[in-house]
Amino acid sequence: MADGLPRVHKRPAEQSDHEYVEDLRRQGPVAVDRYGFCWTFSHENLLHCTNPSVTRQVETEKVVALGVTEGPVFEYFANSLLFSNGDVHRRRRRPLSRTFAFKVMDQMRPRIRAVVSDLIAATGTPVIDFLDEIAGPLPSRIVAEILGVPADQVRRFAELVYPAMRALSLRPSESQAAEVAAMAELDDLVTDLLQARRDAPREDFLSAFVAPETGGDLSEIEARVQITSVILAGSDTTRMALCSTISQLLQHPDQWAAFCADPDGLKKQVAAEGLRYDPVIGSLPRVAAEDFAMDGVDIARGTVLAPIVLAALRDPAVYEEPGRFNIWRADHPRYHPIFGAGAHRCLGEALARAELEEALAALATLTPELSLAGLPPVLRGVSGARTIDQMRVRLH
């Protein structure tokens, strides 16, 4: 299959991720990296590669290949709904689905705005670290409230989320031991939360989750890992998306001014464009479940596919002037590709949209004089969840 196909070259240090994937796109519709993974770049192929009739979700292949076969990180990949398929995936997802439905999450919108207002009010200086003081605490506080984390543990809970997420990235790091330790401590916190609800049930989500009639067919480790999945998957991506979108708005003063003039009327399309223009997910890896052809290339069963989200969301076949940030864009597909497709479409989509839209609207309402204090943040990564370096803003 790889014979004659373009090869994925290493990204030059001076290139942005978008410049890099655009270079690869110009080589052809499919390229092969050093691991034999097939990268593809079009919006059409992203949809094709996430079609559950021809592909399946990656399970533990990657972690095992990297030598991780035990410990909290391996347990996460082996037991999470995010890395499972078929009946196993349905069984793990079912106890969570009702809570994270759109109607339920829409009821959280006033609370999300209130939390953003509290975070802004708590800042003590005109120039702040937007990542650490606004974008990071928001999603971790909201998910902590949904889960019923005790008030005296919320701060520690929020501190654990982001290093634990970095542990799951499987990227070498100088702080890797501390990141794995954070993952283990978060695991202990979730264990205690679940046991507390078994011992003394309440009228809340976690009590329903552990009740025999709803989550009773999950093993102890599965129950723990599903809640950890909710915590991690819903925190880091929202944090980056909020930073990325606000950064682009502030670099386009006319669009920021228009948004400040009508935050509730524009919040949905502003969020959609922010998620498209510099997405927080680089690719959505999948495994071919059968032999099929894609753009004239024969894909063998078992091939690991890497549809590049960064490229697909700037596909000129779908988006007019795809390299332009434009909150008035009218060519977004009905279902935003950033949230995946099929049975694995993001469980937390409704919460992520509510958090992003309401946080954006609150910032436009409460801090219309907001500006960048230094360089814009840079998102990096083409594989899986991306990273962000920094973001400082001046509130007034």
Short mmCIF file of C-alpha atoms in Angstrom, two decimals:
data_model
loop_
_atom_site.label_atom_id
_atom_site.label_comp_id
_atom_site.label_asym_id
_atom_site.label_seq_id
_atom_site.Cartn_x
_atom_site.Cartn_y
_atom_site.Cartn_z
CA MET A 1 0.00 0.00 0.00
CA ALA A 2 2.81 2.44 0.89
CA ASP A 3 4.63 1.91 -2.42
CA GLY A 4 4.61 5.14 -4.42
CA LEU A 5 2.78 7.18 -1.79
CA PRO A 6 4.28 10.46 -0.51
CA ARG A 7 6.08 10.24 2.82
CA VAL A 8 5.33 12.36 5.85
CA HIS A 9 8.42 14.44 6.51
CA LYS A 10 9.38 15.98 9.84
CA ARG A 11 7.93 19.44 10.39
CA PRO A 12 10.58 22.15 9.93
CA ALA A 13 11.01 24.16 13.13
CA GLU A 14 10.12 27.43 11.41
CA GLN A 15 6.79 26.14 10.06
CA SER A 16 3.46 26.41 11.83
CA ASP A 17 1.34 23.27 12.02
CA HIS A 18 -1.01 24.71 9.39
CA GLU A 19 1.84 25.45 6.97
CA TYR A 20 3.18 21.96 7.55
CA VAL A 21 -0.05 20.09 6.81
CA GLU A 22 -0.69 22.34 3.81
CA ASP A 23 2.69 21.25 2.39
CA LEU A 24 1.71 17.63 2.94
CA ARG A 25 -1.69 18.19 1.32
CA ARG A 26 0.00 19.50 -1.82
CA GLN A 27 1.93 16.21 -2.13
CA GLY A 28 -1.26 14.22 -2.54
CA PRO A 29 -4.42 13.09 -0.73
CA VAL A 30 -2.69 10.34 1.30
CA ALA A 31 0.80 10.16 2.81
CA VAL A 32 2.54 7.54 4.95
CA ASP A 33 4.58 8.24 8.06
CA ARG A 34 7.50 6.25 9.48
CA TYR A 35 5.14 4.00 11.47
CA GLY A 36 3.12 3.09 8.39
CA PHE A 37 0.16 5.25 9.50
CA CYS A 38 -1.80 6.77 6.62
CA TRP A 39 -2.35 10.52 6.88
CA THR A 40 -5.16 12.04 4.87
CA PHE A 41 -6.06 15.70 4.52
CA SER A 42 -9.45 16.36 2.94
CA HIS A 43 -12.74 17.01 4.68
CA GLU A 44 -14.31 14.21 2.65
CA ASN A 45 -11.66 11.72 3.79
CA LEU A 46 -12.05 12.81 7.41
CA LEU A 47 -15.72 11.84 7.19
CA HIS A 48 -14.83 8.61 5.38
CA CYS A 49 -12.20 7.65 7.95
CA THR A 50 -14.59 8.21 10.87
CA ASN A 51 -17.34 6.12 9.25
CA PRO A 52 -17.92 3.22 11.68
CA SER A 53 -18.89 0.91 8.83
CA VAL A 54 -15.30 0.90 7.52
CA THR A 55 -13.14 1.89 10.52
CA ARG A 56 -12.97 1.38 14.26
CA GLN A 57 -11.59 3.33 17.17
CA VAL A 58 -7.95 2.83 18.17
CA GLU A 59 -7.81 0.74 21.35
CA THR A 60 -4.53 -0.06 23.20
CA GLU A 61 -2.32 -0.45 20.12
CA LYS A 62 -0.47 2.82 20.60
CA VAL A 63 0.27 2.53 24.32
CA VAL A 64 1.46 -1.06 23.98
CA ALA A 65 3.70 -0.07 21.05
CA LEU A 66 5.27 2.56 23.32
CA GLY A 67 5.91 0.00 26.04
CA VAL A 68 3.16 1.07 28.46
CA THR A 69 1.47 -2.12 29.67
CA GLU A 70 0.52 -1.35 33.28
CA GLY A 71 -0.19 1.49 35.68
CA PRO A 72 -2.86 4.22 35.67
CA VAL A 73 -2.14 5.39 32.12
CA PHE A 74 -2.49 1.89 30.66
CA GLU A 75 -5.61 1.25 32.76
CA TYR A 76 -7.15 4.39 31.29
CA PHE A 77 -6.59 3.31 27.68
CA ALA A 78 -7.68 -0.27 28.36
CA ASN A 79 -10.94 0.66 30.09
CA SER A 80 -12.14 4.01 28.69
CA LEU A 81 -15.12 4.33 26.39
CA LEU A 82 -12.86 6.61 24.28
CA PHE A 83 -10.72 3.62 23.27
CA SER A 84 -13.28 0.85 22.87
CA ASN A 85 -15.66 -0.38 20.22
CA GLY A 86 -18.97 -2.15 19.63
CA ASP A 87 -20.88 -3.54 22.59
CA VAL A 88 -18.10 -2.66 25.02
CA HIS A 89 -18.21 0.98 23.96
CA ARG A 90 -22.01 1.11 24.16
CA ARG A 91 -22.00 -0.42 27.64
CA ARG A 92 -19.42 2.07 28.91
CA ARG A 93 -21.08 5.10 27.31
CA ARG A 94 -24.70 4.36 28.20
CA PRO A 95 -24.64 5.42 31.90
CA LEU A 96 -23.20 8.81 30.90
CA SER A 97 -25.30 9.71 27.88
CA ARG A 98 -28.40 11.09 29.56
CA THR A 99 -26.49 13.48 31.83
CA PHE A 100 -24.51 15.01 28.97
CA ALA A 101 -27.46 15.42 26.59
CA PHE A 102 -27.94 18.86 25.02
CA LYS A 103 -31.13 19.69 26.96
CA VAL A 104 -29.47 18.94 30.30
CA MET A 105 -26.27 20.81 29.48
CA ASP A 106 -28.18 23.85 28.24
CA GLN A 107 -29.50 24.20 31.79
CA MET A 108 -25.88 24.73 32.88
CA ARG A 109 -25.45 27.88 30.77
CA PRO A 110 -26.38 30.44 33.47
CA ARG A 111 -24.03 28.71 35.91
CA ILE A 112 -21.20 28.78 33.36
CA ARG A 113 -21.62 32.54 32.95
CA ALA A 114 -21.65 32.98 36.71
CA VAL A 115 -18.39 31.05 37.08
CA VAL A 116 -16.71 33.17 34.37
CA SER A 117 -17.91 36.31 36.14
CA ASP A 118 -16.50 35.01 39.44
CA LEU A 119 -13.15 34.20 37.82
CA ILE A 120 -12.89 37.68 36.30
CA ALA A 121 -13.81 39.31 39.61
CA ALA A 122 -11.14 37.25 41.40
CA THR A 123 -8.31 38.59 39.24
CA GLY A 124 -6.17 41.05 41.13
CA THR A 125 -4.23 42.79 38.36
CA PRO A 126 -5.04 44.29 34.95
CA VAL A 127 -2.70 41.80 33.20
CA ILE A 128 -3.43 38.13 33.90
CA ASP A 129 -2.41 34.65 32.82
CA PHE A 130 -5.56 33.79 30.87
CA LEU A 131 -4.74 30.06 30.81
CA ASP A 132 -4.33 29.73 34.57
CA GLU A 133 -6.87 32.27 35.79
CA ILE A 134 -9.82 31.97 33.38
CA ALA A 135 -9.60 29.28 30.68
CA GLY A 136 -8.19 26.51 32.89
CA PRO A 137 -10.34 26.84 36.01
CA LEU A 138 -13.64 27.19 34.12
CA PRO A 139 -14.10 23.66 32.69
CA SER A 140 -12.52 21.94 35.69
CA ARG A 141 -14.85 23.82 38.08
CA ILE A 142 -17.93 23.06 35.99
CA VAL A 143 -17.18 19.33 35.73
CA ALA A 144 -16.36 19.30 39.45
CA GLU A 145 -19.83 20.70 40.14
CA ILE A 146 -21.48 18.16 37.84
CA LEU A 147 -19.65 15.36 39.67
CA GLY A 148 -20.30 16.80 43.12
CA VAL A 149 -16.67 17.16 44.14
CA PRO A 150 -16.59 18.46 47.75
CA ALA A 151 -15.93 22.20 47.89
CA ASP A 152 -12.69 21.78 49.82
CA GLN A 153 -11.31 19.48 47.10
CA VAL A 154 -12.21 21.51 44.01
CA ARG A 155 -8.90 23.42 43.91
CA ARG A 156 -6.81 20.23 44.13
CA PHE A 157 -9.08 18.57 41.58
CA ALA A 158 -8.42 21.41 39.12
CA GLU A 159 -4.66 21.24 39.77
CA LEU A 160 -4.56 17.54 38.85
CA VAL A 161 -6.51 17.72 35.59
CA TYR A 162 -3.90 19.25 33.30
CA PRO A 163 -0.78 17.29 34.35
CA ALA A 164 -2.88 14.11 34.18
CA MET A 165 -3.92 15.02 30.65
CA ARG A 166 -0.27 15.48 29.70
CA ALA A 167 0.48 12.00 31.08
CA LEU A 168 -2.06 10.58 28.61
CA SER A 169 -0.40 12.36 25.68
CA LEU A 170 2.44 9.80 25.94
CA ARG A 171 4.93 12.47 24.87
CA PRO A 172 8.35 12.36 26.59
CA SER A 173 8.55 15.07 29.23
CA GLU A 174 10.93 16.24 31.93
CA SER A 175 7.98 16.15 34.34
CA GLN A 176 6.64 12.78 33.18
CA ALA A 177 6.93 11.14 36.61
CA ALA A 178 4.96 13.98 38.21
CA GLU A 179 2.34 13.77 35.45
CA VAL A 180 1.84 10.03 36.01
CA ALA A 181 1.64 10.71 39.75
CA ALA A 182 -1.08 13.30 39.08
CA MET A 183 -2.98 10.71 37.03
CA ALA A 184 -2.74 8.25 39.93
CA GLU A 185 -3.90 10.86 42.47
CA LEU A 186 -6.84 11.83 40.25
CA ASP A 187 -7.71 8.13 40.04
CA ASP A 188 -7.73 7.95 43.85
CA LEU A 189 -9.95 11.03 44.08
CA VAL A 190 -12.48 9.50 41.66
CA THR A 191 -12.39 6.22 43.60
CA ASP A 192 -13.28 8.09 46.79
CA LEU A 193 -16.07 10.03 45.07
CA LEU A 194 -17.70 6.87 43.76
CA GLN A 195 -17.43 5.08 47.09
CA ALA A 196 -18.94 8.07 48.89
CA ARG A 197 -22.01 7.90 46.62
CA ARG A 198 -22.36 4.15 47.13
CA ASP A 199 -22.22 4.66 50.90
CA ALA A 200 -24.55 7.67 50.98
CA PRO A 201 -26.50 8.21 47.73
CA ARG A 202 -27.77 11.68 46.84
CA GLU A 203 -30.05 13.13 44.18
CA ASP A 204 -27.16 13.72 41.78
CA PHE A 205 -25.37 12.40 38.72
CA LEU A 206 -22.76 10.25 40.47
CA SER A 207 -25.33 8.52 42.67
CA ALA A 208 -27.34 7.59 39.59
CA PHE A 209 -24.15 6.51 37.82
CA VAL A 210 -23.20 3.98 40.52
CA ALA A 211 -26.76 2.72 41.06
CA PRO A 212 -27.13 -0.96 40.04
CA GLU A 213 -29.91 -0.22 37.56
CA THR A 214 -27.82 2.28 35.57
CA GLY A 215 -24.10 1.62 35.94
CA GLY A 216 -24.29 -1.78 37.56
CA ASP A 217 -22.87 -3.69 34.59
CA LEU A 218 -19.60 -1.74 34.71
CA SER A 219 -16.71 -3.20 36.64
CA GLU A 220 -15.14 -1.13 39.41
CA ILE A 221 -12.23 -0.09 37.20
CA GLU A 222 -14.55 0.69 34.27
CA ALA A 223 -16.74 2.93 36.43
CA ARG A 224 -13.68 4.77 37.70
CA VAL A 225 -12.16 5.23 34.26
CA GLN A 226 -15.39 6.50 32.65
CA ILE A 227 -15.60 9.30 35.22
CA THR A 228 -11.92 10.08 34.70
CA SER A 229 -12.60 10.20 30.95
CA VAL A 230 -15.37 12.75 31.51
CA ILE A 231 -13.03 14.87 33.64
CA LEU A 232 -10.05 14.84 31.30
CA ALA A 233 -11.72 14.89 27.89
CA GLY A 234 -13.89 17.82 28.92
CA SER A 235 -11.22 20.02 30.46
CA ASP A 236 -8.07 20.48 28.40
CA THR A 237 -9.77 20.81 25.01
CA THR A 238 -12.23 23.45 26.25
CA ARG A 239 -9.39 25.36 27.89
CA MET A 240 -7.42 25.49 24.63
CA ALA A 241 -10.48 26.26 22.50
CA LEU A 242 -11.38 29.27 24.64
CA CYS A 243 -7.83 30.62 24.46
CA SER A 244 -7.55 30.04 20.72
CA THR A 245 -10.89 31.69 19.92
CA ILE A 246 -10.36 34.73 22.13
CA SER A 247 -6.86 35.15 20.71
CA GLN A 248 -8.17 35.20 17.13
CA LEU A 249 -10.94 37.65 18.04
CA LEU A 250 -8.43 40.03 19.62
CA GLN A 251 -6.21 39.80 16.52
CA HIS A 252 -9.24 40.85 14.44
CA PRO A 253 -10.48 44.00 16.22
CA ASP A 254 -13.42 44.53 13.86
CA GLN A 255 -14.75 41.07 14.65
CA TRP A 256 -14.16 41.51 18.40
CA ALA A 257 -16.04 44.82 18.33
CA ALA A 258 -18.94 43.24 16.43
CA PHE A 259 -19.08 40.38 18.90
CA CYS A 260 -19.01 42.73 21.91
CA ALA A 261 -21.97 44.59 20.36
CA ASP A 262 -24.05 41.39 20.10
CA PRO A 263 -22.53 38.60 22.23
CA ASP A 264 -25.65 36.46 22.56
CA GLY A 265 -26.55 36.80 18.91
CA LEU A 266 -23.08 35.82 17.68
CA LYS A 267 -21.78 33.40 20.32
CA LYS A 268 -22.66 30.19 18.46
CA GLN A 269 -21.03 31.20 15.18
CA VAL A 270 -18.00 32.69 16.96
CA ALA A 271 -17.48 29.40 18.80
CA ALA A 272 -17.90 27.37 15.61
CA GLU A 273 -15.32 29.46 13.77
CA GLY A 274 -12.88 29.29 16.67
CA LEU A 275 -13.17 25.51 16.72
CA ARG A 276 -12.54 25.40 12.96
CA TYR A 277 -9.79 27.93 12.44
CA ASP A 278 -7.20 26.57 14.86
CA PRO A 279 -8.69 23.34 16.22
CA VAL A 280 -7.61 21.80 19.50
CA ILE A 281 -7.49 18.31 17.97
CA GLY A 282 -4.79 17.61 15.39
CA SER A 283 -6.04 14.26 14.11
CA LEU A 284 -8.60 11.56 14.86
CA PRO A 285 -6.77 8.20 14.59
CA ARG A 286 -8.81 5.22 13.43
CA VAL A 287 -8.13 1.63 12.37
CA ALA A 288 -9.41 0.20 9.09
CA ALA A 289 -11.99 -2.47 9.95
CA GLU A 290 -12.02 -3.81 6.38
CA ASP A 291 -10.25 -3.36 3.06
CA PHE A 292 -11.39 -0.26 1.18
CA ALA A 293 -10.19 2.32 -1.33
CA MET A 294 -9.73 6.02 -0.63
CA ASP A 295 -8.74 8.50 -3.35
CA GLY A 296 -7.51 5.61 -5.47
CA VAL A 297 -5.34 4.22 -2.65
CA ASP A 298 -6.02 0.68 -1.41
CA ILE A 299 -6.32 0.68 2.39
CA ALA A 300 -5.80 -2.73 4.00
CA ARG A 301 -7.70 -3.92 7.04
CA GLY A 302 -5.74 -3.10 10.21
CA THR A 303 -4.11 0.02 8.75
CA VAL A 304 -3.92 2.89 11.23
CA LEU A 305 -5.43 5.98 9.61
CA ALA A 306 -4.69 9.52 10.71
CA PRO A 307 -7.20 11.94 9.17
CA ILE A 308 -5.67 15.35 9.86
CA VAL A 309 -8.31 17.61 11.36
CA LEU A 310 -6.19 20.74 10.90
CA ALA A 311 -6.16 20.15 7.14
CA ALA A 312 -9.78 19.01 6.84
CA LEU A 313 -11.07 22.15 8.57
CA ARG A 314 -9.25 24.31 6.06
CA ASP A 315 -10.28 22.30 3.01
CA PRO A 316 -11.00 24.76 0.16
CA ALA A 317 -13.53 22.30 -1.24
CA VAL A 318 -15.72 23.02 1.80
CA TYR A 319 -14.72 26.43 3.18
CA GLU A 320 -14.43 29.69 1.27
CA GLU A 321 -11.13 31.41 2.06
CA PRO A 322 -10.30 28.65 4.55
CA GLY A 323 -7.20 30.41 5.87
CA ARG A 324 -9.23 33.43 7.01
CA PHE A 325 -10.78 33.73 10.47
CA ASN A 326 -14.34 34.87 9.82
CA ILE A 327 -17.08 34.81 12.45
CA TRP A 328 -19.69 35.53 9.77
CA ARG A 329 -18.83 32.36 7.87
CA ALA A 330 -21.93 30.63 6.49
CA ASP A 331 -20.34 27.41 5.17
CA HIS A 332 -19.88 25.39 8.37
CA PRO A 333 -21.18 21.83 7.94
CA ARG A 334 -24.26 20.99 9.98
CA TYR A 335 -22.22 18.75 12.29
CA HIS A 336 -18.91 20.29 13.31
CA PRO A 337 -16.15 17.76 12.44
CA ILE A 338 -14.09 18.64 15.54
CA PHE A 339 -16.44 16.48 17.62
CA GLY A 340 -15.95 13.33 15.53
CA ALA A 341 -18.67 11.17 14.06
CA GLY A 342 -20.79 8.08 14.55
CA ALA A 343 -20.96 6.22 17.84
CA HIS A 344 -17.79 7.96 18.99
CA ARG A 345 -19.03 11.51 18.42
CA CYS A 346 -17.90 13.43 21.47
CA LEU A 347 -20.03 12.61 24.51
CA GLY A 348 -19.25 16.04 25.96
CA GLU A 349 -20.13 18.05 22.84
CA ALA A 350 -23.13 19.72 24.47
CA LEU A 351 -21.14 20.71 27.56
CA ALA A 352 -18.17 21.91 25.50
CA ARG A 353 -20.41 24.07 23.31
CA ALA A 354 -22.21 25.52 26.33
CA GLU A 355 -18.94 26.31 28.11
CA LEU A 356 -17.29 27.86 25.07
CA GLU A 357 -20.29 29.88 23.92
CA GLU A 358 -21.20 31.21 27.36
CA ALA A 359 -17.60 31.98 28.33
CA LEU A 360 -17.07 33.89 25.08
CA ALA A 361 -20.30 35.85 25.56
CA ALA A 362 -19.44 36.63 29.20
CA LEU A 363 -15.98 37.92 28.26
CA ALA A 364 -17.42 40.08 25.46
CA THR A 365 -19.98 41.50 27.89
CA LEU A 366 -17.78 41.99 30.95
CA THR A 367 -14.38 42.80 29.40
CA PRO A 368 -14.94 44.60 26.09
CA GLU A 369 -11.55 46.34 26.48
CA LEU A 370 -9.76 42.97 26.60
CA SER A 371 -6.45 42.83 24.66
CA LEU A 372 -3.48 40.53 24.28
CA ALA A 373 -0.56 41.33 26.59
CA GLY A 374 2.32 39.86 24.62
CA LEU A 375 2.48 37.32 21.84
CA PRO A 376 -0.62 35.35 20.83
CA PRO A 377 -0.73 31.77 22.10
CA VAL A 378 0.60 29.06 19.82
CA LEU A 379 -1.12 25.68 19.51
CA ARG A 380 1.20 22.83 18.55
CA GLY A 381 0.66 19.25 17.48
CA VAL A 382 -0.75 17.27 14.59
CA SER A 383 -1.44 14.04 16.49
CA GLY A 384 -4.38 13.82 18.88
CA ALA A 385 -4.92 16.65 21.36
CA ARG A 386 -2.64 19.64 20.75
CA THR A 387 -0.74 21.75 23.29
CA ILE A 388 -0.74 25.48 24.00
CA ASP A 389 2.21 27.52 25.20
CA GLN A 390 0.91 30.63 27.00
CA MET A 391 -1.62 33.43 26.91
CA ARG A 392 -1.54 36.71 28.79
CA VAL A 393 -4.22 39.35 28.43
CA ARG A 394 -4.96 42.85 29.67
CA LEU A 395 -8.47 43.08 31.08
CA HIS A 396 -8.77 46.89 30.82
#
